[in-house]
Each structure stands twice: as structure tokens, then as C-alpha cells.
């Protein structure tokens, strides 16, 4: 971090311009040896990024990658996304060879807008071994309609829209589940039982439990013991799982006088 700041300050002085953008490519290299799922490692990354941004007055763009299931977003701890002002997901269409950026988070602004582009190779010259040194430039591609597309390309576009809608719904379901769980934390409880989550979320029971499973895999929710569930007077009580956030990430508890 200190080295990055020093290099940027020297460059700004030598070029007589202010450094406006720092690109971290990629996150996994930055935390070499660290754990993307660790709150300590990712918390340190966020703090260092904030220090660079505040010291230089520059924007910091971090390139990160999704896991095997792209619908679940970026890999690793959720606190990274929570600290992010703008998140842009770039996906690539295998048939059309175009890339589509989509804003998946924008603090205090709308998520409207979008475009597609293709990468064109360009030669910059030759390297010291006499081989061509190449890079690429982005050129806007027309993704506005299906005109001129093959049936396979139209199916890909339809699937992309479907996946985007599904991901948006998954995010809403996750927020719904966390709303219920956080309410229990604020009431001084370690978490919420499965039936409590099913009964108090706005989404269906199936979607609620699917959201719980995704949040568990991401490390956002953990199992917090067993809760008794009574089926009515005289009925035998059953035991079911309870879900809550890790202790260090739970919201503050309400005063005892207002707890349930």
C-alpha cells in the first residue's frame, strides 16, 4: 500500500498531473497468500484501498472474478461488496464474441443503462525478441435488437436476460432473508429458525430456503444451533436449524427494554 502511494506521488510530481485512477489487477494477486473468504484479510484489503483513495484523492478500481456459479456474483467475503461504491459485472457472449458490462451495484444512483462491446487486437510494435507486441481496443457493438442474429445468438441473448433477472431476484430474496435474521439479532437472539424465516419473508418458502443456502455458502449466514418448534398444544415439539450472521457481523442489539 505504502509503495503504491509513493509511486503514484512520484509520477504525479514528474508528470505534473494528479493521479486520478489506480487499477488493482487482480484482487487475488493483491492478497497473495490471503483468504478471500476471511473477514480479516478482506477487511485489511478494504482498509488499504480506502487509505490509497483518501491519500491520493484517486478512484481505485479493483478487478475481481466470480466463482463457478456466476449468478452468485464475486467470489469471497460479502464485506467487499458492502464497501464497494460501484460494481460492474462484465460477461462475454461465446457466439457473438461481444462483452456486456452490467452495473450490479451503484451507491446512491440508478442502475440504468448498458452497452456491449468487442475487443479488437492491435499491434503496438515489436518487443526485444522481435515479436509483435499486441494489445486490444474496445469497440462498441450493436446489441440493441435481434436483427441479423442467428437463432443461436438470439437464444444466448434470451438466456442472458433470463439469468440477469434471476440474479436480481436472488439478490432480493437474500435481502429479504437477512432482514428477518437481522431483526432477530437486534432483539438479542442468535438468529432465526427455519420456520421463522419461511413465515416472515415475503418470498416463497422454497426461495427463502434457497437464499439461506446461498448465503451459507458465501459465509454470510452460519448455523447457530437448534430451535424448538411446537406444532400446537399437546403436540410433540420438534427441533429445527437456526441461522444467523457470524458474531462479528451482527447488527447491534436493541436495549433490553425493547427486546422481544
PDB file of C-alpha atoms in Angstrom:
ATOM      1  CA  UNK A   1       0.000   0.000   0.000  1.00  0.00           C
ATOM      2  CA  UNK A   2       2.742   2.465   1.001  1.00  0.00           C
ATOM      3  CA  UNK A   3       4.690   1.609  -2.149  1.00  0.00           C
ATOM      4  CA  UNK A   4       1.650   2.256  -4.352  1.00  0.00           C
ATOM      5  CA  UNK A   5       1.112   5.657  -2.764  1.00  0.00           C
ATOM      6  CA  UNK A   6       4.786   6.601  -3.118  1.00  0.00           C
ATOM      7  CA  UNK A   7       4.952   5.579  -6.799  1.00  0.00           C
ATOM      8  CA  UNK A   8       1.751   7.481  -7.589  1.00  0.00           C
ATOM      9  CA  UNK A   9       3.024  10.605  -5.824  1.00  0.00           C
ATOM     10  CA  UNK A  10       6.349  10.480  -7.698  1.00  0.00           C
ATOM     11  CA  UNK A  11       4.544  10.003 -11.028  1.00  0.00           C
ATOM     12  CA  UNK A  12       2.217  12.913 -10.277  1.00  0.00           C
ATOM     13  CA  UNK A  13       5.167  15.168  -9.476  1.00  0.00           C
ATOM     14  CA  UNK A  14       7.218  14.168 -12.526  1.00  0.00           C
ATOM     15  CA  UNK A  15       4.292  14.466 -14.956  1.00  0.00           C
ATOM     16  CA  UNK A  16       2.728  17.491 -13.253  1.00  0.00           C
ATOM     17  CA  UNK A  17      -0.683  15.828 -13.189  1.00  0.00           C
ATOM     18  CA  UNK A  18      -2.805  14.354 -10.449  1.00  0.00           C
ATOM     19  CA  UNK A  19      -3.230  10.593 -10.443  1.00  0.00           C
ATOM     20  CA  UNK A  20      -6.949  10.012 -10.876  1.00  0.00           C
ATOM     21  CA  UNK A  21      -7.203   6.231 -11.198  1.00  0.00           C
ATOM     22  CA  UNK A  22      -5.475   3.295  -9.522  1.00  0.00           C
ATOM     23  CA  UNK A  23      -6.265  -0.124 -11.030  1.00  0.00           C
ATOM     24  CA  UNK A  24      -5.791  -3.231  -8.896  1.00  0.00           C
ATOM     25  CA  UNK A  25      -5.398  -6.200 -11.262  1.00  0.00           C
ATOM     26  CA  UNK A  26      -6.417  -8.546  -9.841  1.00  0.00           C
ATOM     27  CA  UNK A  27      -7.665  -8.846  -6.270  1.00  0.00           C
ATOM     28  CA  UNK A  28      -6.358 -12.414  -5.897  1.00  0.00           C
ATOM     29  CA  UNK A  29      -2.802 -11.264  -6.673  1.00  0.00           C
ATOM     30  CA  UNK A  30      -3.069  -8.350  -4.283  1.00  0.00           C
ATOM     31  CA  UNK A  31      -3.803 -10.632  -1.334  1.00  0.00           C
ATOM     32  CA  UNK A  32      -1.359 -13.350  -2.417  1.00  0.00           C
ATOM     33  CA  UNK A  33      -1.440 -15.922   0.353  1.00  0.00           C
ATOM     34  CA  UNK A  34      -4.582 -14.368   1.830  1.00  0.00           C
ATOM     35  CA  UNK A  35      -8.052 -15.861   2.035  1.00  0.00           C
ATOM     36  CA  UNK A  36     -10.850 -14.250   0.018  1.00  0.00           C
ATOM     37  CA  UNK A  37     -13.392 -15.666   2.479  1.00  0.00           C
ATOM     38  CA  UNK A  38     -11.624 -14.327   5.568  1.00  0.00           C
ATOM     39  CA  UNK A  39     -13.133 -11.195   7.167  1.00  0.00           C
ATOM     40  CA  UNK A  40      -9.655 -10.269   8.452  1.00  0.00           C
ATOM     41  CA  UNK A  41      -7.913 -10.500   5.064  1.00  0.00           C
ATOM     42  CA  UNK A  42     -10.689  -8.829   3.103  1.00  0.00           C
ATOM     43  CA  UNK A  43     -11.154  -6.219   5.811  1.00  0.00           C
ATOM     44  CA  UNK A  44      -7.452  -5.346   5.535  1.00  0.00           C
ATOM     45  CA  UNK A  45      -7.824  -5.027   1.760  1.00  0.00           C
ATOM     46  CA  UNK A  46     -10.748  -2.623   2.155  1.00  0.00           C
ATOM     47  CA  UNK A  47      -8.848  -0.523   4.710  1.00  0.00           C
ATOM     48  CA  UNK A  48      -5.758  -0.317   2.488  1.00  0.00           C
ATOM     49  CA  UNK A  49      -7.883   0.595  -0.520  1.00  0.00           C
ATOM     50  CA  UNK A  50      -9.535   3.379   1.477  1.00  0.00           C
ATOM     51  CA  UNK A  51      -6.113   4.668   2.561  1.00  0.00           C
ATOM     52  CA  UNK A  52      -4.898   4.818  -1.048  1.00  0.00           C
ATOM     53  CA  UNK A  53      -8.088   6.537  -2.176  1.00  0.00           C
ATOM     54  CA  UNK A  54      -8.093   9.102   0.614  1.00  0.00           C
ATOM     55  CA  UNK A  55      -4.351   9.857   0.431  1.00  0.00           C
ATOM     56  CA  UNK A  56      -4.205  10.314  -3.342  1.00  0.00           C
ATOM     57  CA  UNK A  57      -7.729  11.581  -3.922  1.00  0.00           C
ATOM     58  CA  UNK A  58      -7.979   8.980  -6.679  1.00  0.00           C
ATOM     59  CA  UNK A  59     -10.534   6.398  -7.703  1.00  0.00           C
ATOM     60  CA  UNK A  60      -9.490   2.787  -7.021  1.00  0.00           C
ATOM     61  CA  UNK A  61     -10.844   0.146  -9.416  1.00  0.00           C
ATOM     62  CA  UNK A  62     -10.319  -3.462  -8.357  1.00  0.00           C
ATOM     63  CA  UNK A  63     -10.631  -6.274 -10.883  1.00  0.00           C
ATOM     64  CA  UNK A  64     -12.120  -9.367  -9.293  1.00  0.00           C
ATOM     65  CA  UNK A  65     -13.646 -12.598 -10.557  1.00  0.00           C
ATOM     66  CA  UNK A  66     -16.815 -14.561  -9.966  1.00  0.00           C
ATOM     67  CA  UNK A  67     -16.915 -18.140  -8.778  1.00  0.00           C
ATOM     68  CA  UNK A  68     -18.065 -21.153 -10.778  1.00  0.00           C
ATOM     69  CA  UNK A  69     -21.671 -20.015 -10.405  1.00  0.00           C
ATOM     70  CA  UNK A  70     -21.651 -16.527 -11.922  1.00  0.00           C
ATOM     71  CA  UNK A  71     -25.198 -15.893 -10.666  1.00  0.00           C
ATOM     72  CA  UNK A  72     -23.762 -15.613  -7.155  1.00  0.00           C
ATOM     73  CA  UNK A  73     -21.523 -12.713  -8.084  1.00  0.00           C
ATOM     74  CA  UNK A  74     -17.962 -12.066  -6.982  1.00  0.00           C
ATOM     75  CA  UNK A  75     -16.022 -14.636  -5.007  1.00  0.00           C
ATOM     76  CA  UNK A  76     -15.192 -14.197  -1.362  1.00  0.00           C
ATOM     77  CA  UNK A  77     -16.436 -12.302   1.649  1.00  0.00           C
ATOM     78  CA  UNK A  78     -19.557 -10.188   1.342  1.00  0.00           C
ATOM     79  CA  UNK A  79     -17.954  -7.232   3.136  1.00  0.00           C
ATOM     80  CA  UNK A  80     -16.071  -6.408  -0.081  1.00  0.00           C
ATOM     81  CA  UNK A  81     -19.318  -5.760  -1.926  1.00  0.00           C
ATOM     82  CA  UNK A  82     -20.694  -3.844   1.045  1.00  0.00           C
ATOM     83  CA  UNK A  83     -17.697  -1.477   0.898  1.00  0.00           C
ATOM     84  CA  UNK A  84     -17.928  -1.039  -2.874  1.00  0.00           C
ATOM     85  CA  UNK A  85     -19.462   2.113  -4.343  1.00  0.00           C
ATOM     86  CA  UNK A  86     -19.837   0.785  -7.882  1.00  0.00           C
ATOM     87  CA  UNK A  87     -19.824  -2.836  -9.022  1.00  0.00           C
ATOM     88  CA  UNK A  88     -19.764  -3.640 -12.742  1.00  0.00           C
ATOM     89  CA  UNK A  89     -20.037  -7.205 -13.976  1.00  0.00           C
ATOM     90  CA  UNK A  90     -18.596  -7.941 -17.423  1.00  0.00           C
ATOM     91  CA  UNK A  91     -19.789 -11.121 -19.127  1.00  0.00           C
ATOM     92  CA  UNK A  92     -18.830 -12.451 -22.547  1.00  0.00           C
ATOM     93  CA  UNK A  93     -21.163 -13.948 -25.135  1.00  0.00           C
ATOM     94  CA  UNK A  94     -19.452 -17.034 -26.612  1.00  0.00           C
ATOM     95  CA  UNK A  95     -21.190 -16.890 -30.004  1.00  0.00           C
ATOM     96  CA  UNK A  96     -21.336 -13.149 -30.707  1.00  0.00           C
ATOM     97  CA  UNK A  97     -17.881 -12.607 -29.150  1.00  0.00           C
ATOM     98  CA  UNK A  98     -19.134  -9.429 -27.509  1.00  0.00           C
ATOM     99  CA  UNK A  99     -18.726  -8.366 -23.889  1.00  0.00           C
ATOM    100  CA  UNK A 100     -21.587  -6.889 -21.895  1.00  0.00           C
ATOM    101  CA  UNK A 101     -20.931  -4.764 -18.793  1.00  0.00           C
ATOM    102  CA  UNK A 102     -23.799  -4.514 -16.328  1.00  0.00           C
ATOM    103  CA  UNK A 103     -23.922  -2.311 -13.245  1.00  0.00           C
ATOM    104  CA  UNK A 104     -24.899  -4.609 -10.373  1.00  0.00           C
ATOM    105  CA  UNK A 105     -24.414  -2.056  -7.599  1.00  0.00           C
ATOM    106  CA  UNK A 106     -24.324   1.730  -7.613  1.00  0.00           C
ATOM    107  CA  UNK A 107     -24.379   3.616  -4.351  1.00  0.00           C
ATOM    108  CA  UNK A 108     -26.986   6.403  -4.392  1.00  0.00           C
ATOM    109  CA  UNK A 109     -27.526   6.224  -8.171  1.00  0.00           C
ATOM    110  CA  UNK A 110     -29.716   4.259 -10.575  1.00  0.00           C
ATOM    111  CA  UNK A 111     -28.592   1.046 -12.263  1.00  0.00           C
ATOM    112  CA  UNK A 112     -29.965   2.125 -15.649  1.00  0.00           C
ATOM    113  CA  UNK A 113     -28.002   1.971 -18.876  1.00  0.00           C
ATOM    114  CA  UNK A 114     -25.798  -0.574 -20.547  1.00  0.00           C
ATOM    115  CA  UNK A 115     -23.948  -1.374 -23.731  1.00  0.00           C
ATOM    116  CA  UNK A 116     -21.940  -4.112 -25.371  1.00  0.00           C
ATOM    117  CA  UNK A 117     -18.502  -4.036 -26.917  1.00  0.00           C
ATOM    118  CA  UNK A 118     -15.994  -6.188 -28.733  1.00  0.00           C
ATOM    119  CA  UNK A 119     -12.226  -6.300 -28.323  1.00  0.00           C
ATOM    120  CA  UNK A 120     -10.097  -5.740 -31.415  1.00  0.00           C
ATOM    121  CA  UNK A 121      -6.395  -6.703 -31.400  1.00  0.00           C
ATOM    122  CA  UNK A 122      -3.871  -4.015 -32.344  1.00  0.00           C
ATOM    123  CA  UNK A 123      -0.110  -4.148 -32.815  1.00  0.00           C
ATOM    124  CA  UNK A 124       1.966  -1.726 -30.776  1.00  0.00           C
ATOM    125  CA  UNK A 125       5.298  -2.608 -32.350  1.00  0.00           C
ATOM    126  CA  UNK A 126       7.830  -5.325 -31.620  1.00  0.00           C
ATOM    127  CA  UNK A 127       9.376  -6.478 -28.384  1.00  0.00           C
ATOM    128  CA  UNK A 128      13.062  -7.075 -27.718  1.00  0.00           C
ATOM    129  CA  UNK A 129      12.756 -10.586 -29.125  1.00  0.00           C
ATOM    130  CA  UNK A 130      11.476  -9.214 -32.417  1.00  0.00           C
ATOM    131  CA  UNK A 131       7.938 -10.482 -31.924  1.00  0.00           C
ATOM    132  CA  UNK A 132       4.823  -8.373 -32.318  1.00  0.00           C
ATOM    133  CA  UNK A 133       3.691  -6.625 -29.140  1.00  0.00           C
ATOM    134  CA  UNK A 134      -0.094  -6.532 -29.127  1.00  0.00           C
ATOM    135  CA  UNK A 135      -2.922  -5.138 -27.073  1.00  0.00           C
ATOM    136  CA  UNK A 136      -6.596  -4.542 -27.762  1.00  0.00           C
ATOM    137  CA  UNK A 137      -9.080  -1.715 -28.053  1.00  0.00           C
ATOM    138  CA  UNK A 138     -12.776  -1.761 -27.236  1.00  0.00           C
ATOM    139  CA  UNK A 139     -15.295  -1.017 -29.977  1.00  0.00           C
ATOM    140  CA  UNK A 140     -18.992  -0.543 -29.310  1.00  0.00           C
ATOM    141  CA  UNK A 141     -21.182  -3.358 -30.635  1.00  0.00           C
ATOM    142  CA  UNK A 142     -24.839  -3.113 -31.566  1.00  0.00           C
ATOM    143  CA  UNK A 143     -26.778  -5.211 -29.053  1.00  0.00           C
ATOM    144  CA  UNK A 144     -29.979  -3.211 -29.305  1.00  0.00           C
ATOM    145  CA  UNK A 145     -32.044  -5.773 -31.194  1.00  0.00           C
ATOM    146  CA  UNK A 146     -32.050  -9.322 -32.532  1.00  0.00           C
ATOM    147  CA  UNK A 147     -31.965  -8.136 -36.140  1.00  0.00           C
ATOM    148  CA  UNK A 148     -29.311 -10.010 -38.072  1.00  0.00           C
ATOM    149  CA  UNK A 149     -28.661 -12.514 -35.313  1.00  0.00           C
ATOM    150  CA  UNK A 150     -28.656 -16.223 -35.874  1.00  0.00           C
ATOM    151  CA  UNK A 151     -31.134 -18.371 -33.905  1.00  0.00           C
ATOM    152  CA  UNK A 152     -28.273 -19.479 -31.653  1.00  0.00           C
ATOM    153  CA  UNK A 153     -27.316 -15.860 -30.945  1.00  0.00           C
ATOM    154  CA  UNK A 154     -30.930 -14.965 -30.140  1.00  0.00           C
ATOM    155  CA  UNK A 155     -31.120 -17.862 -27.681  1.00  0.00           C
ATOM    156  CA  UNK A 156     -27.937 -16.674 -25.997  1.00  0.00           C
ATOM    157  CA  UNK A 157     -29.352 -13.170 -25.654  1.00  0.00           C
ATOM    158  CA  UNK A 158     -32.602 -14.545 -24.238  1.00  0.00           C
ATOM    159  CA  UNK A 159     -30.681 -16.687 -21.753  1.00  0.00           C
ATOM    160  CA  UNK A 160     -28.559 -13.704 -20.696  1.00  0.00           C
ATOM    161  CA  UNK A 161     -31.664 -11.657 -19.934  1.00  0.00           C
ATOM    162  CA  UNK A 162     -33.169 -14.588 -18.034  1.00  0.00           C
ATOM    163  CA  UNK A 163     -30.023 -15.034 -15.940  1.00  0.00           C
ATOM    164  CA  UNK A 164     -29.889 -11.323 -15.178  1.00  0.00           C
ATOM    165  CA  UNK A 165     -33.498 -11.368 -13.943  1.00  0.00           C
ATOM    166  CA  UNK A 166     -32.857 -14.498 -11.881  1.00  0.00           C
ATOM    167  CA  UNK A 167     -29.813 -12.950 -10.282  1.00  0.00           C
ATOM    168  CA  UNK A 168     -31.764  -9.808  -9.448  1.00  0.00           C
ATOM    169  CA  UNK A 169     -34.483 -11.932  -7.833  1.00  0.00           C
ATOM    170  CA  UNK A 170     -31.862 -13.904  -5.895  1.00  0.00           C
ATOM    171  CA  UNK A 171     -30.464 -10.653  -4.502  1.00  0.00           C
ATOM    172  CA  UNK A 172     -33.948  -9.550  -3.427  1.00  0.00           C
ATOM    173  CA  UNK A 173     -34.569 -12.922  -1.754  1.00  0.00           C
ATOM    174  CA  UNK A 174     -31.236 -12.711   0.087  1.00  0.00           C
ATOM    175  CA  UNK A 175     -32.029  -9.189   1.306  1.00  0.00           C
ATOM    176  CA  UNK A 176     -35.441 -10.426   2.473  1.00  0.00           C
ATOM    177  CA  UNK A 177     -33.883 -13.270   4.483  1.00  0.00           C
ATOM    178  CA  UNK A 178     -31.236 -11.006   6.018  1.00  0.00           C
ATOM    179  CA  UNK A 179     -33.935  -8.512   7.021  1.00  0.00           C
ATOM    180  CA  UNK A 180     -35.667 -11.227   9.061  1.00  0.00           C
ATOM    181  CA  UNK A 181     -32.433 -12.578  10.553  1.00  0.00           C
ATOM    182  CA  UNK A 182     -31.139  -9.109  11.468  1.00  0.00           C
ATOM    183  CA  UNK A 183     -34.413  -8.313  13.227  1.00  0.00           C
ATOM    184  CA  UNK A 184     -33.832 -11.348  15.456  1.00  0.00           C
ATOM    185  CA  UNK A 185     -30.249 -10.261  16.132  1.00  0.00           C
ATOM    186  CA  UNK A 186     -31.436  -6.800  17.156  1.00  0.00           C
ATOM    187  CA  UNK A 187     -33.869  -8.472  19.537  1.00  0.00           C
ATOM    188  CA  UNK A 188     -30.928 -10.186  21.237  1.00  0.00           C
ATOM    189  CA  UNK A 189     -31.358 -13.612  19.635  1.00  0.00           C
ATOM    190  CA  UNK A 190     -28.553 -15.619  17.990  1.00  0.00           C
ATOM    191  CA  UNK A 191     -30.557 -15.994  14.803  1.00  0.00           C
ATOM    192  CA  UNK A 192     -33.837 -17.151  13.302  1.00  0.00           C
ATOM    193  CA  UNK A 193     -35.228 -20.642  12.925  1.00  0.00           C
ATOM    194  CA  UNK A 194     -36.020 -22.090   9.523  1.00  0.00           C
ATOM    195  CA  UNK A 195     -39.785 -21.866  10.048  1.00  0.00           C
ATOM    196  CA  UNK A 196     -39.486 -18.282  11.330  1.00  0.00           C
ATOM    197  CA  UNK A 197     -37.628 -17.300   8.159  1.00  0.00           C
ATOM    198  CA  UNK A 198     -40.168 -19.105   5.970  1.00  0.00           C
ATOM    199  CA  UNK A 199     -43.104 -17.417   7.725  1.00  0.00           C
ATOM    200  CA  UNK A 200     -41.696 -13.872   7.833  1.00  0.00           C
ATOM    201  CA  UNK A 201     -40.099 -13.421   4.415  1.00  0.00           C
ATOM    202  CA  UNK A 202     -42.085 -12.029   1.516  1.00  0.00           C
ATOM    203  CA  UNK A 203     -40.752 -14.579  -0.968  1.00  0.00           C
ATOM    204  CA  UNK A 204     -41.930 -18.186  -1.134  1.00  0.00           C
ATOM    205  CA  UNK A 205     -40.648 -20.756   1.352  1.00  0.00           C
ATOM    206  CA  UNK A 206     -38.692 -22.521  -1.383  1.00  0.00           C
ATOM    207  CA  UNK A 207     -36.976 -19.312  -2.493  1.00  0.00           C
ATOM    208  CA  UNK A 208     -36.317 -18.302   1.115  1.00  0.00           C
ATOM    209  CA  UNK A 209     -34.525 -21.569   1.871  1.00  0.00           C
ATOM    210  CA  UNK A 210     -32.617 -21.372  -1.420  1.00  0.00           C
ATOM    211  CA  UNK A 211     -31.465 -17.886  -0.394  1.00  0.00           C
ATOM    212  CA  UNK A 212     -30.408 -19.211   3.026  1.00  0.00           C
ATOM    213  CA  UNK A 213     -28.315 -21.896   1.329  1.00  0.00           C
ATOM    214  CA  UNK A 214     -26.610 -19.367  -0.959  1.00  0.00           C
ATOM    215  CA  UNK A 215     -25.895 -17.070   1.984  1.00  0.00           C
ATOM    216  CA  UNK A 216     -24.485 -20.024   3.916  1.00  0.00           C
ATOM    217  CA  UNK A 217     -22.154 -20.947   1.052  1.00  0.00           C
ATOM    218  CA  UNK A 218     -20.963 -17.337   0.882  1.00  0.00           C
ATOM    219  CA  UNK A 219     -20.248 -17.304   4.614  1.00  0.00           C
ATOM    220  CA  UNK A 220     -22.837 -14.592   5.269  1.00  0.00           C
ATOM    221  CA  UNK A 221     -25.035 -16.905   7.357  1.00  0.00           C
ATOM    222  CA  UNK A 222     -23.965 -19.717   9.651  1.00  0.00           C
ATOM    223  CA  UNK A 223     -25.878 -22.347  11.584  1.00  0.00           C
ATOM    224  CA  UNK A 224     -26.409 -21.039  15.117  1.00  0.00           C
ATOM    225  CA  UNK A 225     -27.831 -24.046  16.907  1.00  0.00           C
ATOM    226  CA  UNK A 226     -31.220 -25.673  17.081  1.00  0.00           C
ATOM    227  CA  UNK A 227     -34.615 -24.139  17.764  1.00  0.00           C
ATOM    228  CA  UNK A 228     -37.656 -25.912  19.159  1.00  0.00           C
ATOM    229  CA  UNK A 229     -40.762 -25.842  17.020  1.00  0.00           C
ATOM    230  CA  UNK A 230     -44.110 -26.709  18.567  1.00  0.00           C
ATOM    231  CA  UNK A 231     -46.938 -27.915  16.332  1.00  0.00           C
ATOM    232  CA  UNK A 232     -49.635 -26.978  18.829  1.00  0.00           C
ATOM    233  CA  UNK A 233     -50.995 -27.854  22.253  1.00  0.00           C
ATOM    234  CA  UNK A 234     -50.246 -31.420  23.207  1.00  0.00           C
ATOM    235  CA  UNK A 235     -48.108 -31.998  20.132  1.00  0.00           C
ATOM    236  CA  UNK A 236     -44.511 -33.138  20.401  1.00  0.00           C
ATOM    237  CA  UNK A 237     -42.003 -30.339  19.865  1.00  0.00           C
ATOM    238  CA  UNK A 238     -39.574 -30.778  17.006  1.00  0.00           C
ATOM    239  CA  UNK A 239     -36.103 -29.313  16.594  1.00  0.00           C
ATOM    240  CA  UNK A 240     -35.029 -27.342  13.542  1.00  0.00           C
ATOM    241  CA  UNK A 241     -31.963 -25.452  12.387  1.00  0.00           C
ATOM    242  CA  UNK A 242     -31.349 -21.821  13.204  1.00  0.00           C
ATOM    243  CA  UNK A 243     -29.474 -19.351  11.012  1.00  0.00           C
ATOM    244  CA  UNK A 244     -27.650 -16.151  11.886  1.00  0.00           C
ATOM    245  CA  UNK A 245     -24.731 -13.969  10.925  1.00  0.00           C
ATOM    246  CA  UNK A 246     -21.243 -14.550  12.367  1.00  0.00           C
ATOM    247  CA  UNK A 247     -20.990 -12.719  15.692  1.00  0.00           C
ATOM    248  CA  UNK A 248     -18.622 -10.021  14.419  1.00  0.00           C
ATOM    249  CA  UNK A 249     -21.043  -9.075  11.619  1.00  0.00           C
ATOM    250  CA  UNK A 250     -24.303  -8.963  13.569  1.00  0.00           C
ATOM    251  CA  UNK A 251     -26.159  -5.656  13.935  1.00  0.00           C
ATOM    252  CA  UNK A 252     -26.167  -4.056  17.360  1.00  0.00           C
ATOM    253  CA  UNK A 253     -28.715  -5.297  19.880  1.00  0.00           C
ATOM    254  CA  UNK A 254     -31.621  -3.097  20.919  1.00  0.00           C
ATOM    255  CA  UNK A 255     -31.815  -2.004  24.568  1.00  0.00           C
ATOM    256  CA  UNK A 256     -33.221  -4.724  26.808  1.00  0.00           C
ATOM    257  CA  UNK A 257     -36.468  -2.800  27.343  1.00  0.00           C
ATOM    258  CA  UNK A 258     -37.338  -3.052  23.654  1.00  0.00           C
ATOM    259  CA  UNK A 259     -36.205  -6.628  23.023  1.00  0.00           C
ATOM    260  CA  UNK A 260     -38.791  -9.306  22.281  1.00  0.00           C
TER     261      UNK A 260
END
